[in-house]
Amino acid sequence: MTSWEKAYEKWNSFQDLDPALKKELNQMKEDKVALEDAFYTELTFGTGGMRGILGPGRNRMNIYTVRKAVNGLANYIKVNCVNVKDRGVVVAYDSRYMSKEFAVEAAKVLGAYGIKTHVFESLRPTPLLSFAVRYLGTTAGIMITASHNPPEYNGFKVYNEDGGQITPDEADHIVASIQQTENELTVPILEKEVLEEKGLLNWIGNEVDHAYLEQLKQISKMEEQHLQQDKDLQVVFTPLHGTASKLVMEGLKQLNFPNVAIVEEQAKPDPEFSTVDSPNPEEHQAFTMAIEQGKEKGADILLGTDPDADRLGVAVKDEDGVYSVLTGNQLGSLLLDYLLSHIDQDVFKNGKMIKSIVTTELGRAIASSHGVKTVDVLTGFKYIGEKIKQYDATGETFIFGFEESYGYLIRSFVRDKDAIQAAVVACEMADYWKRQGKTLLDALELLYEKHGYYQEGLSSITLKGIEGSRQIEQMMKEMRNNPLSEIAGLKVEKFEDYLTCTRTFTQHDDKKETIELPRENVLKYVLEKDSWVCLRPSGTEPKIKCYYGARGESMEESKQRLEILQTTMNEMMDRILKNC
């Protein structure tokens, strides 16, 4: 009997298995492929948490895999945090299937250890969970969400006592603690009614929301007189069936943006995300309804947040009256420029802008022009949160952080990407440029004229299941062992291997230096003419991703250079895949 068959038999013979999961398991019993995929491995707990398809099995999101993860977390915080039982853990959840149930399951496990759990009484955004950890002073936070994944997914993200996603070192210790739980089916719990009776389950109402909104009010860079005036900016907002409605609408209201229309069909939480192919503001189709409403209302700006409201997409009208969706790199660059143009110069002395290694180099150029240093981190906002925590100790000033994947943070009262902050400042920025007679596209063109025309792209290959994991591993190994000397006719100036943390200067007799970042399975080629290519397996999806960046003296030149880079790399990756 194979290991997955043994795991399946353990579940199938468990007398007290949840009835709904037992029914699903019975329906799968003749499908060996489905059973193997559900049981061949344990659901991966990565550096931020775990995410997977809902259903029975140790490789699925269900009450038992959640209990096992929470059990490991409970044992970790008992050893590594102080006053754990009194401070407790705060839990929030989004609009997905089983989200509230998983939140309560977390409380049941924590309660068995005598640890108090604060659970929001209804769905909330991820950034509010990060804020709540700091506001309530808890030892940790749990967010039940699968972000913008398809409806059949859910996930479990862990936050440390600073309010940031757990760091790789913390994750390693939590994973080790989780692995000490031998049987996920028999994790001790206390029932909800017992928790409430003992005072171990505290349901959170609107208190944290109000505290967050007070902080959000202070984010504005507007002069006081204009701040108090009603703005004539016309806004259409879609939360894409998620959690952002209340806080975005309230945040804009308190800054006196009265002309905000919500896409009603997408305002109601819906775990099926029934009006979109994908609830992801990175995908232009997610804006279809917002664009229709924008045309009707003559909107200046369209806002779209993902289900857990940590990512923001923005669309604005071009000169032909057609709505154009900004990339994450473009919006991040615009936000950075707006903030730096409205911050006291004294702040810049110790100011830091943080971006990931796959985020546009335009951000570095903008920051440099204001005398602000750019700090590069690995992909994942946890690394930005970790840097902010360091700055609390060193006295350095966090000014802005962003990733190409539509994640932004303006003020550090939250320690994760925050679409609510970004939405409010995006409207304020659009209002500022409208008063200058310009759109955000006009403002972007001004940045290009000043710093050069930066263009970025992304392509990916989806490789699912056991075989897909093997192929991704083999492709990365091939690219690592046989580094390229040129790509699309552009010489490789630096080859950066983040697994070995080495940077090789290929044009200088292979001079090497150490990369002062955590180890991660990522490769980056820095090319001549301000271009680059980066290859990394996704941490949340069964994909291998290839990122590109190019700069030109004109838009045509940069687009052409980017297109050649993408075509070359896509052909190369296809060849490597065929040999895997």
Coordinates of C-alpha atoms in Angstrom, one line a residue:
M1 CA 0.0 0.0 0.0
T2 CA 1.4 3.4 -1.0
S3 CA 1.7 6.3 1.4
W4 CA -1.2 8.1 -0.2
E5 CA -3.4 5.0 0.1
K6 CA -2.5 4.7 3.7
A7 CA -3.5 8.3 4.3
Y8 CA -6.7 7.8 2.4
E9 CA -7.5 4.7 4.5
K10 CA -6.9 6.6 7.7
W11 CA -9.4 9.2 6.7
N12 CA -11.9 6.7 5.2
S13 CA -12.0 4.6 8.4
F14 CA -12.2 7.5 10.8
Q15 CA -15.5 7.1 12.6
D16 CA -16.1 10.8 13.4
L17 CA -15.2 12.2 10.1
D18 CA -17.2 15.4 9.2
P19 CA -20.3 14.2 7.4
A20 CA -19.9 16.6 4.5
L21 CA -16.3 15.5 3.9
K22 CA -17.3 11.8 4.3
K23 CA -19.9 12.2 1.6
E24 CA -17.3 13.8 -0.8
L25 CA -14.9 11.1 0.0
N26 CA -17.4 8.4 -0.9
Q27 CA -18.1 10.2 -4.2
M28 CA -14.4 10.0 -5.0
K29 CA -13.7 6.4 -4.1
E30 CA -13.7 5.1 -7.7
D31 CA -11.5 8.0 -8.9
K32 CA -7.9 6.9 -8.2
V33 CA -6.4 10.0 -9.8
A34 CA -8.5 12.4 -7.7
L35 CA -7.8 10.4 -4.5
E36 CA -4.0 10.3 -5.1
D37 CA -4.0 14.1 -5.6
A38 CA -6.0 14.7 -2.4
F39 CA -3.7 12.4 -0.3
Y40 CA -0.3 12.1 -1.9
T41 CA 1.2 15.0 0.1
E42 CA 0.3 17.4 2.9
L43 CA -1.0 20.8 1.9
T44 CA 2.1 22.9 1.7
F45 CA 2.5 25.5 4.5
G46 CA 4.7 28.1 2.8
T47 CA 6.3 31.3 4.2
G48 CA 2.9 33.0 4.6
G49 CA 0.5 30.1 5.2
M50 CA -1.3 27.6 3.0
R51 CA -3.8 27.7 0.1
G52 CA -5.6 24.9 -1.6
I53 CA -8.7 23.4 -3.1
L54 CA -11.5 22.7 -0.7
G55 CA -12.4 19.1 -0.1
P56 CA -11.4 15.9 1.9
G57 CA -7.7 14.9 2.1
R58 CA -4.5 16.0 3.6
N59 CA -3.7 18.0 0.4
R60 CA -6.9 19.9 0.6
M61 CA -8.4 22.8 2.6
N62 CA -10.8 21.4 5.2
I63 CA -11.4 21.6 8.9
Y64 CA -8.8 19.0 9.7
T65 CA -5.9 20.6 7.8
V66 CA -6.9 23.9 9.3
R67 CA -6.9 22.4 12.8
K68 CA -3.5 20.9 12.3
A69 CA -2.0 24.2 11.1
V70 CA -3.6 26.1 14.1
N71 CA -2.3 23.4 16.5
G72 CA 1.2 24.0 15.2
L73 CA 0.8 27.8 15.5
A74 CA -0.5 27.4 19.1
N75 CA 2.5 25.4 20.1
Y76 CA 4.8 27.9 18.4
I77 CA 3.4 31.1 20.0
K78 CA 3.3 29.4 23.5
V79 CA 7.1 29.1 23.3
N80 CA 8.0 32.3 21.4
C81 CA 5.5 34.9 22.7
V82 CA 4.7 36.3 26.1
N83 CA 1.2 36.5 27.8
V84 CA -0.1 34.3 25.1
K85 CA -3.3 33.2 26.8
D86 CA -4.4 36.7 27.6
R87 CA -3.3 38.5 24.5
G88 CA -4.6 35.8 22.3
V89 CA -4.9 35.6 18.5
V90 CA -7.2 37.6 16.2
V91 CA -8.9 35.9 13.2
A92 CA -10.6 37.4 10.2
Y93 CA -12.1 35.9 7.1
D94 CA -13.3 36.8 3.6
S95 CA -16.3 35.9 1.5
R96 CA -15.2 32.4 0.3
Y97 CA -16.8 29.1 1.0
M98 CA -16.1 27.8 4.5
S99 CA -14.2 31.0 5.5
K100 CA -16.2 31.6 8.7
E101 CA -16.3 27.9 9.6
F102 CA -12.5 27.8 9.3
A103 CA -12.2 30.9 11.5
V104 CA -14.3 29.2 14.2
E105 CA -12.2 26.0 13.9
A106 CA -9.1 28.1 14.6
A107 CA -10.8 29.4 17.8
K108 CA -11.7 25.8 18.8
V109 CA -8.1 24.7 18.6
L110 CA -6.7 27.7 20.3
G111 CA -9.3 27.5 23.0
A112 CA -8.2 23.9 23.8
Y113 CA -4.9 25.5 24.9
G114 CA -6.7 28.2 26.9
I115 CA -5.7 30.8 24.3
K116 CA -8.3 33.6 23.8
T117 CA -9.4 34.2 20.2
H118 CA -10.8 37.4 18.8
V119 CA -12.9 36.6 15.7
F120 CA -14.7 39.2 13.6
E121 CA -18.4 38.8 13.6
S122 CA -18.6 39.2 9.8
L123 CA -16.1 39.3 6.9
R124 CA -13.2 41.7 6.9
P125 CA -10.3 42.6 4.6
T126 CA -6.8 41.3 5.0
P127 CA -5.3 44.7 5.8
L128 CA -7.8 45.1 8.7
L129 CA -6.5 41.8 10.1
S130 CA -3.0 43.1 10.0
F131 CA -4.1 46.4 11.7
A132 CA -6.1 44.4 14.3
V133 CA -3.0 42.4 15.4
R134 CA -1.3 45.7 16.3
Y135 CA -4.4 47.5 17.6
L136 CA -5.4 44.6 19.9
G137 CA -1.9 43.6 20.8
T138 CA -2.3 40.0 20.0
T139 CA 0.4 37.4 19.7
A140 CA -0.6 36.5 16.1
G141 CA -3.2 36.9 13.5
I142 CA -5.0 34.4 11.1
M143 CA -6.6 35.4 7.9
I144 CA -8.9 32.9 6.1
T145 CA -8.6 33.8 2.4
A146 CA -7.4 32.5 -0.9
S147 CA -7.1 36.1 -2.3
H148 CA -8.0 36.1 -6.0
N149 CA -7.9 32.3 -6.6
P150 CA -10.9 30.5 -8.2
P151 CA -14.0 29.8 -6.1
E152 CA -13.0 26.2 -5.2
Y153 CA -10.0 27.5 -3.2
N154 CA -9.5 28.8 0.3
G155 CA -6.5 29.6 2.3
F156 CA -4.9 30.3 5.7
K157 CA -2.4 33.1 6.2
V158 CA -0.5 33.7 9.5
Y159 CA 0.6 37.1 10.8
N160 CA 3.1 37.7 13.6
E161 CA 2.7 40.0 16.5
D162 CA 4.0 42.9 14.5
G163 CA 1.1 42.6 12.1
G164 CA 3.2 41.4 9.2
Q165 CA 3.0 38.1 7.4
I166 CA 5.3 35.6 9.1
T167 CA 8.9 35.7 8.0
P168 CA 10.7 32.6 6.4
D169 CA 12.4 31.9 9.7
E170 CA 9.1 32.1 11.7
A171 CA 7.5 29.9 9.0
D172 CA 10.2 27.3 9.3
H173 CA 9.6 27.0 13.1
I174 CA 5.8 26.9 12.7
V175 CA 6.1 24.3 10.0
A176 CA 8.3 22.2 12.3
S177 CA 5.7 22.6 15.0
I178 CA 2.9 21.6 12.6
Q179 CA 4.8 18.5 11.6
Q180 CA 4.9 17.4 15.2
T181 CA 1.1 16.9 15.0
E182 CA 1.0 13.4 13.7
N183 CA -2.8 13.0 13.2
E184 CA -4.8 16.0 11.8
L185 CA -8.0 14.1 12.5
T186 CA -7.6 14.0 16.3
V187 CA -6.4 17.5 17.1
P188 CA -8.0 18.5 20.5
I189 CA -10.7 21.2 20.3
L190 CA -13.3 23.0 22.4
E191 CA -16.8 23.6 21.0
K192 CA -17.9 27.1 20.2
E193 CA -20.5 27.2 23.0
V194 CA -17.9 26.2 25.6
L195 CA -15.4 28.8 24.3
E196 CA -18.1 31.6 24.6
E197 CA -19.0 30.4 28.1
K198 CA -15.4 30.4 29.2
G199 CA -14.7 33.8 27.7
L200 CA -12.2 32.3 25.2
L201 CA -14.0 33.5 22.1
N202 CA -14.5 37.2 21.7
W203 CA -16.6 38.3 18.7
I204 CA -15.4 41.7 17.3
G205 CA -17.8 44.3 16.1
N206 CA -17.0 47.7 14.6
E207 CA -14.4 48.9 17.1
V208 CA -11.4 47.9 15.0
D209 CA -13.0 49.3 11.9
H210 CA -13.4 52.7 13.5
A211 CA -9.8 52.7 14.8
Y212 CA -8.6 51.9 11.3
L213 CA -10.7 54.6 9.7
E214 CA -9.2 57.1 12.1
Q215 CA -5.7 56.2 10.9
L216 CA -6.9 56.3 7.3
K217 CA -8.1 59.8 7.7
Q218 CA -4.5 60.9 8.5
I219 CA -3.2 59.5 5.3
S220 CA -4.2 62.5 3.1
K221 CA -1.6 64.8 1.6
M222 CA -4.2 67.4 0.7
E223 CA -4.0 70.9 2.0
E224 CA -6.6 71.4 4.8
Q225 CA -8.8 73.8 2.9
H226 CA -9.2 71.4 -0.1
L227 CA -9.5 68.4 2.3
Q228 CA -12.7 69.9 3.7
Q229 CA -14.2 70.6 0.3
D230 CA -16.4 68.2 -1.7
K231 CA -14.4 66.9 -4.7
D232 CA -15.9 66.7 -8.1
L233 CA -13.9 63.6 -9.0
Q234 CA -16.3 61.0 -10.4
V235 CA -15.5 57.5 -9.1
V236 CA -16.8 54.0 -9.8
F237 CA -15.8 51.2 -7.4
T238 CA -16.2 47.5 -7.5
P239 CA -15.2 45.2 -4.6
L240 CA -15.5 42.1 -6.9
H241 CA -17.9 40.3 -4.4
G242 CA -15.3 40.7 -1.6
T243 CA -14.7 42.6 1.6
A244 CA -13.7 46.1 0.7
S245 CA -17.0 47.9 0.3
K246 CA -17.5 49.4 3.7
L247 CA -14.0 50.7 4.4
V248 CA -13.3 52.0 0.9
M249 CA -16.6 53.9 0.8
E250 CA -16.2 55.2 4.4
G251 CA -12.6 56.1 3.7
L252 CA -13.5 58.2 0.6
K253 CA -16.5 59.8 2.4
Q254 CA -14.4 61.1 5.3
L255 CA -12.0 62.7 2.8
N256 CA -15.1 64.3 1.1
F257 CA -15.3 62.4 -2.1
P258 CA -19.1 62.4 -2.5
N259 CA -19.4 61.1 -6.1
V260 CA -18.5 57.5 -5.6
A261 CA -20.8 54.9 -7.2
I262 CA -20.4 51.2 -6.4
V263 CA -21.1 48.5 -8.9
E264 CA -24.1 47.0 -7.1
E265 CA -24.0 43.6 -8.9
Q266 CA -20.5 43.1 -7.4
A267 CA -21.1 44.8 -4.1
K268 CA -22.6 41.7 -2.4
P269 CA -20.2 39.1 -1.1
D270 CA -20.4 36.0 -3.3
P271 CA -18.1 32.9 -2.9
E272 CA -18.8 32.0 -6.6
F273 CA -17.7 35.4 -7.8
S274 CA -20.5 34.9 -10.3
T275 CA -20.1 38.1 -12.4
V276 CA -16.4 37.6 -13.3
D277 CA -14.2 34.9 -14.7
S278 CA -11.6 35.7 -12.0
P279 CA -12.0 38.1 -9.0
N280 CA -8.6 39.6 -9.8
P281 CA -8.1 43.3 -10.5
E282 CA -5.0 42.3 -12.4
E283 CA -7.3 40.8 -15.1
H284 CA -8.9 43.4 -17.3
Q285 CA -12.1 41.4 -17.6
A286 CA -12.7 42.1 -13.9
F287 CA -13.4 45.7 -14.8
T288 CA -16.1 45.0 -17.4
M289 CA -19.1 46.0 -15.3
A290 CA -17.2 49.0 -13.8
I291 CA -16.3 50.2 -17.3
E292 CA -20.0 50.0 -18.4
Q293 CA -21.0 52.0 -15.3
G294 CA -18.1 54.4 -15.7
K295 CA -19.2 55.3 -19.2
E296 CA -22.8 55.9 -18.0
K297 CA -21.6 58.2 -15.2
G298 CA -18.6 59.8 -17.0
A299 CA -16.3 58.5 -14.3
D300 CA -12.8 59.9 -14.0
I301 CA -11.4 56.8 -12.3
L302 CA -12.5 53.2 -11.7
L303 CA -11.3 51.2 -8.7
G304 CA -11.3 47.4 -8.3
T305 CA -10.2 45.4 -5.2
D306 CA -9.7 41.7 -4.9
P307 CA -11.9 39.6 -2.5
D308 CA -9.7 40.1 0.6
A309 CA -8.9 43.8 -0.4
D310 CA -5.2 43.7 -0.4
R311 CA -4.8 44.4 -4.1
L312 CA -6.1 47.4 -6.0
G313 CA -6.6 47.9 -9.8
V314 CA -7.3 51.3 -11.3
A315 CA -8.6 52.2 -14.8
V316 CA -8.8 55.8 -16.2
K317 CA -10.0 57.3 -19.4
D318 CA -7.6 57.9 -22.3
E319 CA -7.8 60.7 -24.8
D320 CA -10.3 58.8 -26.8
G321 CA -12.6 58.3 -23.8
V322 CA -11.7 54.6 -23.5
Y323 CA -10.9 53.2 -20.1
S324 CA -7.4 51.9 -19.8
V325 CA -6.4 49.6 -16.9
L326 CA -3.1 50.7 -15.3
T327 CA -0.6 48.0 -14.5
G328 CA 0.6 47.5 -11.0
N329 CA 3.9 48.9 -11.9
Q330 CA 2.3 52.0 -13.4
L331 CA 0.0 52.7 -10.5
G332 CA 2.7 52.1 -8.0
S333 CA 5.0 54.5 -9.8
L334 CA 2.3 57.2 -9.9
L335 CA 1.5 56.7 -6.2
L336 CA 5.2 57.0 -5.3
D337 CA 5.6 60.1 -7.3
Y338 CA 2.5 61.7 -5.8
L339 CA 3.6 60.9 -2.3
L340 CA 7.2 62.1 -2.7
S341 CA 5.9 65.3 -4.3
H342 CA 3.8 66.0 -1.3
I343 CA 6.1 65.0 1.6
D344 CA 8.3 67.4 3.6
Q345 CA 11.9 67.1 2.2
D346 CA 13.2 66.5 5.8
V347 CA 11.6 63.1 5.8
F348 CA 13.8 62.0 2.9
K349 CA 17.0 62.0 4.9
N350 CA 16.4 58.6 6.2
G351 CA 13.5 57.7 3.8
K352 CA 13.3 54.3 2.2
M353 CA 11.1 53.1 -0.7
I354 CA 10.8 49.3 -0.8
K355 CA 10.0 47.2 -3.9
S356 CA 10.3 43.6 -4.9
I357 CA 13.0 42.4 -7.3
V358 CA 10.4 41.9 -10.1
T359 CA 8.9 45.4 -9.7
T360 CA 9.6 48.2 -12.2
E361 CA 12.9 50.0 -12.1
L362 CA 10.9 53.2 -12.8
G363 CA 10.2 53.3 -9.0
R364 CA 13.9 53.4 -8.3
A365 CA 14.4 56.3 -10.8
I366 CA 11.5 58.3 -9.3
A367 CA 12.8 57.7 -5.7
S368 CA 16.3 58.6 -6.7
S369 CA 15.2 61.9 -8.3
H370 CA 13.8 62.9 -4.8
G371 CA 16.9 61.7 -3.0
V372 CA 15.2 58.6 -1.6
K373 CA 17.0 55.3 -1.4
T374 CA 15.3 52.2 -2.9
V375 CA 15.5 48.9 -1.1
D376 CA 14.9 45.7 -3.0
V377 CA 13.4 42.6 -1.4
L378 CA 12.2 39.2 -2.6
T379 CA 8.7 38.8 -4.0
G380 CA 6.1 38.7 -1.2
F381 CA 4.9 41.6 0.9
K382 CA 6.1 39.8 4.0
Y383 CA 9.6 41.0 3.1
I384 CA 8.4 44.6 2.9
G385 CA 6.7 44.2 6.3
E386 CA 9.9 42.8 7.8
K387 CA 11.9 45.8 6.6
I388 CA 9.4 48.2 8.1
K389 CA 9.8 46.4 11.5
Q390 CA 13.6 46.8 11.1
Y391 CA 13.1 50.6 10.5
D392 CA 11.2 50.9 13.7
A393 CA 14.4 49.9 15.5
T394 CA 16.9 51.8 13.3
G395 CA 15.0 55.1 13.0
E396 CA 14.8 54.9 9.2
T397 CA 11.6 56.1 7.6
F398 CA 9.3 53.9 5.5
I399 CA 7.9 56.1 2.7
F400 CA 6.2 53.6 0.4
G401 CA 6.2 50.0 -0.6
F402 CA 4.9 48.2 -3.7
E403 CA 4.9 45.1 -5.9
E404 CA 4.1 44.7 -9.5
S405 CA 1.2 42.4 -8.6
Y406 CA -1.0 45.3 -7.5
G407 CA 0.1 45.5 -3.9
Y408 CA 0.8 48.9 -2.3
L409 CA 1.3 50.2 1.2
I410 CA 1.4 53.9 2.1
R411 CA 1.4 54.1 5.9
S412 CA 2.7 51.5 8.2
F413 CA -0.2 51.2 10.6
V414 CA -0.8 48.2 8.4
R415 CA 2.1 45.8 7.7
D416 CA 0.8 44.2 4.6
K417 CA -0.4 45.4 1.2
D418 CA -3.5 47.5 1.7
A419 CA -5.9 48.2 -1.2
I420 CA -8.0 50.5 1.0
Q421 CA -5.2 52.9 1.7
A422 CA -4.2 52.7 -2.0
A423 CA -7.8 53.3 -3.2
V424 CA -8.1 56.5 -1.1
V425 CA -4.8 57.9 -2.2
A426 CA -5.4 56.9 -5.8
C427 CA -8.6 59.1 -5.8
E428 CA -6.8 61.9 -4.0
M429 CA -4.0 61.7 -6.7
A430 CA -6.5 61.6 -9.5
D431 CA -8.3 64.6 -8.0
Y432 CA -4.9 66.5 -7.8
W433 CA -4.1 65.8 -11.4
K434 CA -7.7 66.7 -12.5
R435 CA -7.2 70.1 -10.9
Q436 CA -4.1 70.5 -13.1
G437 CA -6.2 69.6 -16.2
K438 CA -4.6 66.1 -16.5
T439 CA -5.6 62.5 -16.1
L440 CA -3.4 59.8 -14.5
L441 CA -2.4 58.7 -18.0
D442 CA -1.1 62.3 -18.6
A443 CA 0.8 62.1 -15.3
L444 CA 2.3 58.8 -16.3
E445 CA 3.5 60.2 -19.6
L446 CA 5.2 63.0 -17.6
L447 CA 7.1 60.4 -15.6
Y448 CA 8.2 58.6 -18.8
E449 CA 9.4 61.8 -20.4
K450 CA 11.5 62.5 -17.3
H451 CA 12.8 59.1 -16.5
G452 CA 12.5 57.0 -19.7
Y453 CA 9.9 54.7 -21.0
Y454 CA 9.8 51.6 -18.7
Q455 CA 7.7 48.6 -19.7
E456 CA 7.2 45.3 -17.9
G457 CA 5.7 42.0 -18.8
L458 CA 4.9 38.6 -17.3
S459 CA 4.3 35.2 -18.9
S460 CA 3.7 31.9 -17.1
I461 CA 3.3 28.2 -17.7
T462 CA 0.8 26.3 -15.6
L463 CA 1.9 22.8 -14.6
K464 CA -0.4 21.1 -12.2
G465 CA -0.1 18.0 -9.9
I466 CA 2.9 15.8 -9.1
E467 CA 4.3 15.8 -12.6
G468 CA 3.9 19.6 -12.8
S469 CA 5.9 20.1 -9.6
R470 CA 8.7 17.9 -11.0
Q471 CA 8.7 19.8 -14.3
I472 CA 9.0 23.2 -12.6
E473 CA 11.8 21.9 -10.5
Q474 CA 13.6 20.5 -13.5
M475 CA 13.2 23.8 -15.5
M476 CA 14.7 25.9 -12.7
K477 CA 17.6 23.4 -12.4
E478 CA 18.3 23.6 -16.1
M479 CA 18.3 27.4 -16.1
R480 CA 20.5 27.5 -12.9
N481 CA 23.1 25.0 -14.2
N482 CA 23.4 26.6 -17.6
P483 CA 23.2 30.3 -17.2
L484 CA 22.7 32.4 -20.3
S485 CA 25.3 34.9 -21.5
E486 CA 22.8 36.9 -23.6
I487 CA 19.0 37.1 -24.1
A488 CA 17.4 38.4 -27.3
G489 CA 20.7 40.0 -28.4
L490 CA 21.2 41.8 -25.0
K491 CA 24.3 40.9 -23.0
V492 CA 23.8 39.6 -19.5
E493 CA 25.6 42.0 -17.2
K494 CA 24.7 40.2 -13.9
F495 CA 23.3 36.8 -13.1
E496 CA 21.6 36.7 -9.8
D497 CA 20.8 33.3 -8.1
Y498 CA 18.7 33.9 -5.0
L499 CA 18.9 30.2 -4.0
T500 CA 22.7 30.5 -3.5
C501 CA 22.5 34.3 -2.8
T502 CA 25.2 35.0 -5.4
R503 CA 25.5 37.8 -7.9
T504 CA 27.8 37.1 -10.8
F505 CA 29.1 40.0 -13.0
T506 CA 29.4 38.2 -16.3
Q507 CA 31.2 41.1 -18.1
H508 CA 33.9 41.4 -15.4
D509 CA 35.7 38.1 -15.3
D510 CA 32.9 36.4 -13.4
K511 CA 33.3 38.6 -10.4
K512 CA 30.9 37.5 -7.6
E513 CA 29.3 39.1 -4.6
T514 CA 26.8 38.0 -2.0
I515 CA 23.2 39.0 -2.1
E516 CA 22.0 40.0 1.3
L517 CA 18.5 38.5 1.1
P518 CA 16.9 35.3 2.3
R519 CA 17.4 32.2 0.0
E520 CA 14.7 31.6 -2.5
N521 CA 14.4 29.6 -5.7
V522 CA 14.6 32.6 -8.1
L523 CA 16.9 33.5 -11.0
K524 CA 17.4 37.0 -12.4
Y525 CA 19.3 38.2 -15.4
V526 CA 20.2 41.9 -15.5
L527 CA 20.8 42.9 -19.1
E528 CA 22.4 45.8 -20.9
K529 CA 20.2 48.8 -21.9
D530 CA 18.3 48.7 -18.6
S531 CA 16.5 45.4 -19.3
W532 CA 16.1 42.3 -17.1
V533 CA 14.5 38.9 -16.9
C534 CA 13.5 37.0 -13.8
L535 CA 12.3 33.4 -13.4
R536 CA 10.5 32.1 -10.3
P537 CA 8.0 29.4 -9.4
S538 CA 4.8 30.8 -8.0
G539 CA 4.3 30.4 -4.3
T540 CA 0.6 30.2 -4.5
E541 CA -0.3 28.6 -7.8
P542 CA 1.1 25.6 -9.9
K543 CA 3.0 27.9 -12.2
I544 CA 6.5 28.9 -13.3
K545 CA 6.6 32.7 -13.9
C546 CA 8.9 34.7 -16.1
Y547 CA 9.0 38.5 -15.5
Y548 CA 10.5 41.0 -17.9
G549 CA 11.5 44.7 -17.8
A550 CA 12.8 47.0 -20.5
R551 CA 13.5 50.7 -20.9
G552 CA 13.7 52.8 -24.0
E553 CA 14.0 56.5 -25.0
S554 CA 10.5 56.1 -26.6
M555 CA 7.4 54.0 -25.9
E556 CA 7.9 52.3 -29.2
E557 CA 11.5 51.4 -28.5
S558 CA 10.7 50.0 -25.0
K559 CA 7.7 48.0 -26.2
Q560 CA 9.6 46.5 -29.0
R561 CA 12.5 45.5 -26.7
L562 CA 10.1 44.0 -24.3
E563 CA 8.3 42.0 -27.0
I564 CA 11.5 40.5 -28.2
L565 CA 12.5 39.5 -24.7
Q566 CA 9.2 37.8 -24.1
T567 CA 9.2 36.0 -27.4
T568 CA 12.7 34.7 -26.8
M569 CA 12.1 33.5 -23.3
N570 CA 8.8 31.9 -24.1
E571 CA 10.4 29.9 -26.9
M572 CA 13.3 28.9 -24.7
M573 CA 11.0 27.8 -21.8
D574 CA 9.0 25.7 -24.2
R575 CA 12.1 24.0 -25.5
I576 CA 13.2 23.2 -21.9
L577 CA 9.8 21.9 -20.9
K578 CA 9.7 19.5 -23.8
N579 CA 13.0 18.0 -22.5
C580 CA 11.8 17.7 -18.9

